[in-house]
Short mmCIF file of C-alpha atoms and ligand atoms in Angstrom, two decimals:
data_model
loop_
_atom_site.label_atom_id
_atom_site.label_comp_id
_atom_site.label_asym_id
_atom_site.label_seq_id
_atom_site.Cartn_x
_atom_site.Cartn_y
_atom_site.Cartn_z
CA UNK W 2 113.98 133.72 155.15
CA UNK W 3 114.92 130.19 154.17
CA UNK W 4 112.27 127.61 155.09
CA UNK W 5 113.54 124.10 155.79
CA UNK W 6 111.30 121.13 155.01
CA UNK W 7 111.32 117.87 156.95
CA UNK W 8 108.87 115.42 155.39
CA UNK W 9 106.82 112.94 157.35
CA UNK W 10 107.82 109.31 157.07
CA UNK W 11 104.22 108.19 157.64
CA UNK W 12 101.93 110.12 155.27
CA UNK W 13 98.20 109.63 155.82
CA UNK W 14 95.27 109.55 153.41
CA UNK W 15 92.86 112.44 152.97
CA UNK W 16 89.33 111.36 153.98
CA UNK W 17 86.61 111.24 151.31
CA UNK W 18 85.10 114.67 150.51
CA UNK W 19 81.75 113.84 152.10
CA UNK W 20 83.42 112.80 155.36
CA UNK W 21 85.46 115.97 155.82
CA UNK W 22 83.20 118.16 157.99
CA UNK W 23 84.93 121.23 159.40
CA UNK W 24 88.24 121.30 161.28
CA UNK W 25 88.35 117.61 162.14
CA UNK W 26 91.20 116.41 159.93
CA UNK W 27 94.67 117.86 159.52
CA UNK W 28 97.28 117.51 156.81
CA UNK W 29 100.66 115.78 157.21
CA UNK W 30 102.75 118.87 158.00
CA UNK W 31 102.75 122.19 159.82
CA UNK W 32 104.73 125.41 159.43
CA UNK W 33 106.47 126.93 162.42
CA UNK W 34 108.67 129.97 162.98
CA UNK W 35 109.90 131.28 166.34
CA UNK W 36 110.45 134.79 167.66
CA UNK W 37 112.79 135.93 170.41
CA UNK W 38 113.25 139.45 171.69
CA UNK W 39 116.42 140.89 170.21
CA UNK W 40 116.56 138.20 167.51
CA UNK W 41 113.22 138.52 165.72
CA UNK W 42 111.71 135.68 163.66
CA UNK W 43 114.00 132.71 163.08
CA UNK W 44 114.06 128.99 162.27
CA UNK W 45 111.22 128.88 159.73
CA UNK W 46 110.41 125.26 159.00
CA UNK W 47 107.83 122.85 157.65
CA UNK W 48 107.81 119.72 159.82
CA UNK W 49 105.53 116.70 160.27
CA UNK W 50 102.21 117.54 161.96
CA UNK W 51 102.33 116.70 165.65
CA UNK W 52 101.94 117.98 169.21
CA UNK W 53 103.65 121.22 170.25
CA UNK W 54 105.90 121.13 173.26
CA UNK W 55 105.17 124.05 175.60
CA UNK W 56 106.77 124.85 178.93
CA UNK W 57 104.06 124.70 181.63
CA UNK W 58 104.94 128.31 182.49
CA UNK W 59 104.48 129.48 178.85
CA UNK W 60 102.65 132.75 179.26
CA UNK W 61 99.98 131.96 176.65
CA UNK W 62 98.73 129.23 178.98
CA UNK W 63 98.27 131.72 181.81
CA UNK W 64 97.47 135.13 180.36
CA UNK W 65 96.14 134.28 176.93
CA UNK W 66 98.53 135.89 174.48
CA UNK W 67 97.06 133.76 171.75
CA UNK W 68 95.66 134.81 168.38
CA UNK W 69 94.67 133.12 165.16
CA UNK W 70 93.55 133.61 161.57
CA UNK W 71 91.48 131.57 159.15
CA UNK W 72 91.70 131.61 155.36
CA UNK W 73 91.01 129.15 152.58
CA UNK W 74 92.76 127.65 149.55
CA UNK W 75 90.59 126.37 146.69
CA UNK W 76 91.06 124.01 143.78
CA UNK W 77 90.44 125.62 140.39
CA UNK W 78 89.05 123.64 137.46
CA UNK W 79 92.59 123.13 136.09
CA UNK W 80 93.61 121.51 139.39
CA UNK W 81 95.76 124.40 140.63
CA UNK W 82 95.47 125.65 144.19
CA UNK W 83 94.75 129.29 144.96
CA UNK W 84 94.42 131.26 148.19
CA UNK W 85 91.51 133.64 148.71
CA UNK W 86 92.63 137.12 149.84
CA UNK W 87 95.67 135.91 151.81
CA UNK W 88 97.07 139.44 152.08
CA UNK W 89 93.94 140.68 153.84
CA UNK W 90 94.29 137.85 156.35
CA UNK W 91 98.00 138.58 156.84
CA UNK W 92 97.21 142.24 157.53
CA UNK W 93 94.51 141.28 160.02
CA UNK W 94 96.87 138.87 161.79
CA UNK W 95 99.34 141.73 162.28
CA UNK W 96 96.56 144.03 163.51
CA UNK W 97 95.56 141.38 166.07
CA UNK W 98 99.23 140.98 167.07
CA UNK W 99 99.61 144.71 167.71
CA UNK W 100 96.49 144.74 169.91
CA UNK W 101 97.76 141.77 171.95
CA UNK W 102 101.33 143.16 172.30
CA UNK W 103 102.67 140.32 170.16
CA UNK W 104 105.23 140.73 167.34
CA UNK W 105 103.96 141.38 163.84
CA UNK W 106 104.73 138.57 161.42
CA UNK W 107 104.55 140.54 158.19
CA UNK W 108 102.92 139.38 154.99
CA UNK W 109 106.08 138.03 153.26
CA UNK W 110 106.99 135.62 156.08
CA UNK W 111 103.43 134.47 156.80
CA UNK W 112 102.56 133.89 153.17
CA UNK W 113 105.81 132.18 152.24
CA UNK W 114 105.26 129.83 155.20
CA UNK W 115 101.65 129.19 154.16
CA UNK W 116 102.67 128.58 150.53
CA UNK W 117 105.53 126.23 151.43
CA UNK W 118 103.20 124.26 153.69
CA UNK W 119 100.43 124.09 151.08
CA UNK W 120 102.84 122.93 148.39
CA UNK W 121 104.17 120.25 150.73
CA UNK W 122 100.63 119.07 151.49
CA UNK W 123 99.19 119.70 147.99
CA UNK W 124 97.83 116.13 147.82
CA UNK W 125 95.40 117.07 150.61
CA UNK W 126 93.50 119.60 148.48
CA UNK W 127 89.98 118.21 148.05
CA UNK W 128 88.09 118.87 144.86
CA UNK W 129 84.39 118.25 145.52
CA UNK W 130 81.82 121.05 145.55
CA UNK W 131 82.09 123.21 148.67
CA UNK W 132 85.43 121.76 149.74
CA UNK W 133 88.70 123.59 150.36
CA UNK W 134 91.78 123.66 152.54
CA UNK W 135 91.18 125.77 155.65
CA UNK W 136 94.47 127.40 156.66
CA UNK W 137 94.77 128.19 160.36
CA UNK W 138 97.76 130.33 161.40
CA UNK W 139 98.05 131.01 165.12
CA UNK W 140 100.54 132.69 167.39
CA UNK W 141 101.28 131.64 170.94
CA UNK W 142 103.45 133.22 173.66
CA UNK W 143 106.02 130.56 174.57
CA UNK W 144 108.22 132.36 177.10
CA UNK W 145 108.28 130.49 180.44
CA UNK W 146 107.59 133.43 182.77
CA UNK W 147 104.75 134.09 185.19
CA UNK W 148 104.96 137.88 185.39
CA UNK W 149 102.11 139.74 183.71
CA UNK W 150 103.71 141.54 180.76
CA UNK W 151 104.09 140.84 177.04
CA UNK W 152 106.17 137.69 176.53
CA UNK W 153 109.63 137.81 175.00
CA UNK W 154 109.26 134.57 173.00
CA UNK W 155 106.54 133.44 170.57
CA UNK W 156 105.82 130.73 168.03
CA UNK W 157 103.79 131.26 164.89
CA UNK W 158 102.35 127.96 163.68
CA UNK W 159 100.21 127.21 160.62
CA UNK W 160 98.10 124.07 160.38
CA UNK W 161 95.81 123.08 157.51
CA UNK W 162 92.50 121.22 157.52
CA UNK W 163 90.68 119.82 154.48
CA UNK W 164 87.07 120.95 154.96
CA UNK W 165 83.57 120.57 153.62
CA UNK W 166 80.54 122.55 154.78
CA UNK W 167 80.69 124.42 158.12
CA UNK W 168 77.06 123.82 159.02
CA UNK W 169 76.16 120.13 158.85
CA UNK W 170 73.33 118.88 156.64
CA UNK W 171 71.59 120.41 153.63
CA UNK W 172 71.60 124.25 153.40
CA UNK W 173 68.92 125.68 155.67
CA UNK W 174 68.14 129.02 157.22
CA UNK W 175 69.89 129.48 160.57
CA UNK W 176 68.08 130.05 163.85
CA UNK W 177 69.94 132.71 165.76
CA UNK W 178 69.71 133.59 169.45
CA UNK W 179 70.29 137.28 170.29
CA UNK W 180 72.02 137.55 173.66
CA UNK W 181 70.49 140.35 175.76
CA UNK W 182 72.45 139.92 178.98
CA UNK W 183 75.96 138.63 178.27
CA UNK W 184 78.51 140.43 176.11
CA UNK W 185 81.30 139.29 173.84
CA UNK W 186 83.30 142.52 173.60
CA UNK W 187 83.06 146.10 174.82
CA UNK W 188 84.31 149.32 173.23
CA UNK W 189 88.04 149.58 173.94
CA UNK W 190 88.33 145.81 174.36
CA UNK W 191 89.60 143.03 172.13
CA UNK W 192 86.54 142.56 169.89
CA UNK W 193 88.24 143.63 166.66
CA UNK W 194 91.20 141.29 167.20
CA UNK W 195 91.10 137.60 166.33
CA UNK W 196 92.12 136.83 169.89
CA UNK W 197 91.39 133.43 171.40
CA UNK W 198 89.99 135.34 174.40
CA UNK W 199 87.02 136.56 172.33
CA UNK W 200 86.02 133.01 171.54
CA UNK W 201 86.15 131.72 175.10
CA UNK W 202 84.06 134.78 176.07
CA UNK W 203 81.41 133.57 173.63
CA UNK W 204 81.17 129.89 174.65
CA UNK W 205 78.77 130.07 177.59
CA UNK W 206 76.04 131.87 175.69
CA UNK W 207 76.65 129.73 172.59
CA UNK W 208 76.11 126.55 174.63
CA UNK W 209 72.91 127.94 176.14
CA UNK W 210 71.67 128.91 172.68
CA UNK W 211 72.36 125.37 171.43
CA UNK W 212 70.35 123.88 174.29
CA UNK W 213 67.49 126.18 173.29
CA UNK W 214 67.73 124.84 169.72
CA UNK W 215 69.58 127.74 168.07
CA UNK W 216 72.59 127.53 165.76
CA UNK W 217 74.58 130.54 166.88
CA UNK W 218 74.49 133.63 169.09
CA UNK W 219 73.94 137.14 167.80
CA UNK W 220 76.00 139.52 169.92
CA UNK W 221 74.59 142.94 170.76
CA UNK W 222 76.37 146.05 172.01
CA UNK W 223 77.70 145.55 175.52
CA UNK W 224 76.22 148.75 176.98
CA UNK W 225 72.52 148.48 176.06
CA UNK W 226 72.13 145.21 174.18
CA UNK W 227 70.28 146.94 171.37
CA UNK W 228 72.67 147.35 168.44
CA UNK W 229 73.62 144.26 166.43
CA UNK W 230 77.33 143.46 166.42
CA UNK W 231 78.10 140.03 164.93
CA UNK W 232 77.12 136.38 164.98
CA UNK W 233 79.37 133.71 166.62
CA UNK W 234 81.81 133.39 163.73
CA UNK W 235 80.09 135.55 161.12
CA UNK W 236 79.35 139.17 160.33
CA UNK W 237 75.69 140.15 160.08
CA UNK W 238 73.85 141.51 157.03
CA UNK W 239 70.21 142.44 156.42
CA UNK W 240 68.48 143.69 153.27
CA UNK W 241 65.92 146.32 154.18
CA UNK W 242 63.92 148.18 151.52
CA UNK W 243 66.45 147.17 148.86
CA UNK W 244 69.49 148.40 150.81
CA UNK W 245 72.05 146.00 152.25
CA UNK W 246 72.99 147.03 155.79
CA UNK W 247 75.75 145.67 158.02
CA UNK W 248 77.06 146.92 161.38
CA UNK W 249 79.87 149.44 161.02
CA UNK W 250 83.34 148.69 162.37
CA UNK W 251 84.26 151.90 164.13
CA UNK W 252 83.37 150.85 167.68
CA UNK W 253 86.18 148.29 167.43
CA UNK W 254 83.99 145.58 168.93
CA UNK W 255 83.61 143.27 165.93
CA UNK W 256 85.93 141.46 163.56
CA UNK W 257 86.44 143.14 160.18
CA UNK W 258 85.53 140.05 158.17
CA UNK W 259 87.28 139.45 154.88
CA UNK W 260 84.07 137.85 153.59
CA UNK W 261 82.13 140.90 154.85
CA UNK W 262 84.40 143.16 152.82
CA UNK W 263 84.10 140.88 149.76
CA UNK W 264 80.29 140.81 149.96
CA UNK W 265 80.13 144.60 150.31
CA UNK W 266 82.31 144.86 147.19
CA UNK W 267 80.12 142.43 145.22
CA UNK W 268 77.04 144.48 146.23
CA UNK W 269 78.70 147.67 144.99
CA UNK W 270 79.68 145.88 141.76
CA UNK W 271 75.99 145.04 141.23
CA UNK W 272 74.88 148.59 142.01
CA UNK W 273 73.15 147.47 145.22
CA UNK W 274 73.05 150.23 147.84
CA UNK W 275 75.05 149.34 150.98
CA UNK W 276 75.15 151.00 154.37
CA UNK W 277 77.65 150.29 157.15
CA UNK W 278 75.89 151.69 160.19
CA UNK W 279 74.24 151.01 163.54
CA UNK W 280 71.36 148.57 163.19
CA UNK W 281 69.23 147.51 166.12
CA UNK W 282 67.07 144.51 166.91
CA UNK W 283 64.20 147.00 167.20
CA UNK W 284 64.77 148.07 163.59
CA UNK W 285 64.57 144.43 162.47
CA UNK W 286 61.31 144.03 164.41
CA UNK W 287 59.85 147.22 162.93
CA UNK W 288 60.92 146.44 159.37
CA UNK W 289 59.71 142.83 159.64
CA UNK W 290 56.33 144.25 160.77
CA UNK W 291 56.04 146.82 157.96
CA UNK W 292 57.27 144.35 155.33
CA UNK W 293 60.49 146.14 154.35
CA UNK W 294 62.83 143.53 155.90
CA UNK W 295 63.63 141.29 152.93
CA UNK W 296 66.29 138.87 154.17
CA UNK W 297 69.27 138.50 156.50
CA UNK W 298 72.45 136.44 156.36
CA UNK W 299 75.78 135.91 158.04
CA UNK W 300 79.20 135.92 156.31
CA UNK W 301 82.46 134.23 157.18
CA UNK W 302 85.36 132.29 155.69
CA UNK W 303 84.08 129.00 157.07
CA UNK W 304 80.41 129.35 156.16
CA UNK W 305 80.66 131.91 153.28
CA UNK W 306 77.07 133.27 153.24
CA UNK W 307 74.49 131.61 155.49
CA UNK W 308 70.82 132.69 155.42
CA UNK W 309 69.12 133.55 158.70
CA UNK W 310 65.51 132.44 159.15
CA UNK W 311 64.76 133.39 162.69
CA UNK W 312 66.09 135.72 165.34
CA UNK W 313 64.90 135.21 168.90
CA UNK W 314 65.85 136.55 172.31
CA UNK W 315 64.61 136.45 175.88
CA UNK W 316 61.17 137.93 175.45
CA UNK W 317 60.81 138.26 171.68
CA UNK W 318 61.51 137.04 168.20
CA UNK W 319 61.49 138.12 164.55
CA UNK W 320 60.77 135.76 161.68
CA UNK W 321 63.08 136.80 158.85
CA UNK W 322 61.44 136.41 155.45
CA UNK W 323 62.90 133.82 153.09
CA UNK W 324 63.65 135.80 149.93
CA UNK W 325 62.29 134.12 146.77
CA UNK W 326 64.90 131.83 145.18
CA UNK W 327 67.27 132.55 148.04
CA UNK W 328 67.33 136.27 147.25
CA UNK W 329 70.36 138.50 147.06
CA UNK W 330 72.20 136.59 149.80
CA UNK W 331 72.07 133.36 147.79
CA UNK W 332 73.09 135.18 144.60
CA UNK W 333 76.08 136.74 146.35
CA UNK W 334 77.00 133.38 147.90
CA UNK W 335 77.05 131.62 144.56
CA UNK W 336 78.98 134.47 142.89
CA UNK W 337 81.61 134.48 145.60
CA UNK W 338 81.84 130.67 145.57
CA UNK W 339 82.27 130.78 141.77
CA UNK W 340 85.04 133.39 142.04
CA UNK W 341 86.82 131.29 144.66
CA UNK W 342 87.07 128.24 142.40
CA UNK W 343 87.84 130.26 139.27
CA UNK W 344 84.42 129.67 137.67
CA UNK W 345 83.67 133.43 137.58
CA UNK W 346 86.06 136.30 136.76
CA UNK W 347 88.20 137.49 139.67
CA UNK W 348 87.72 141.19 138.93
CA UNK W 349 89.33 142.34 142.19
CA UNK W 350 92.39 140.09 142.16
CA UNK W 351 91.30 138.20 145.28
CA UNK W 352 92.84 134.86 144.30
CA UNK W 353 96.57 134.34 144.65
CA UNK W 354 98.58 131.39 143.40
CA UNK W 355 100.11 128.99 145.87
C1 LIG P 421 83.92 136.65 165.42
C2 LIG P 421 83.96 136.56 163.94
N1 LIG P 421 83.33 137.47 163.20
C3 LIG P 421 83.35 137.44 161.87
C4 LIG P 421 84.04 136.45 161.19
C5 LIG P 421 84.08 136.46 159.68
O1 LIG P 421 85.37 136.87 159.25
P1 LIG P 421 85.97 136.36 157.85
O2 LIG P 421 84.97 136.69 156.82
O3 LIG P 421 87.26 137.10 157.69
O4 LIG P 421 86.16 134.89 158.01
C6 LIG P 421 84.70 135.46 161.92
C7 LIG P 421 85.44 134.39 161.23
O5 LIG P 421 86.58 134.48 160.98
C8 LIG P 421 84.68 135.52 163.33
O6 LIG P 421 85.32 134.60 164.05
#
């Protein structure tokens, strides 16, 4: 599909690297393509960044047919820009779309839109350590209709934000609050989709955790609140007795993180034993007590690998040991970060040119 480009007449300056933060600044342009029943995707264009016009009856505003993705583009030492695992993100966007009865976009259209946008806004690519362009595709049901059924019109939009570190301040171990009464997702629900609905479901507990002095919520299984599912915007990992364990995906309640998959692959590359299985808070308590719990961390596109120092809940807590020198989690974080900027070999072909 041909993508038209309309350039802004008032380009802005990218803020200094140390002022970027996460998701606060946006580049000069966005990509948009529309979908109508019977017509499919049409009118792909890069246009100046600006507000979207939505009919007040647009069904996304009422019934939440709204999904998103999040991937990053990095600057290599030679100045070129490369996307990290864009095809995995495109596949996950289509999986979310199927679950929400929205049209699939398909990798070729999504990635040609992302590439055209990134080339148009190439001057926004920061270069300092830990910086990147965060690419945020999202799809919204635009049909003005108040009946409850899948909409017949959608817009896929991609915006881009130059970003620094996700968690403010110097790297530190996160304090995590395990939620033993509320739930984010139940088996059969939307948990595996990157649906906006999952994030609004998480806000109340996340705000309470913040007031208590915690960084993020650890979600447990909705039925018994025993098995670990995922952290606010990260998948959960622990190293117990030398084995790296992470919750398995089959219940369909957690997001299949691209970083999760990358970290599992790097573990296998190093010959580290990995297990994708049920893991409970009780197991963390028991293994912390008998000394076999070695470390825990969260993984995600925004934060990469973030160490966890403490896990608390209503009525209990586990102090997670700080592995010497940052441990395996820190080693995996720096390997993955090096791969992303081209400073270490990309053995799995995860980087793709823009
Ligand atoms: C709920 C949730 N879980 C896990 C992740 C980590 O996924 P990824 O590594 O693909 O960013 C994210 C972030 O995208 C998330 O929002």
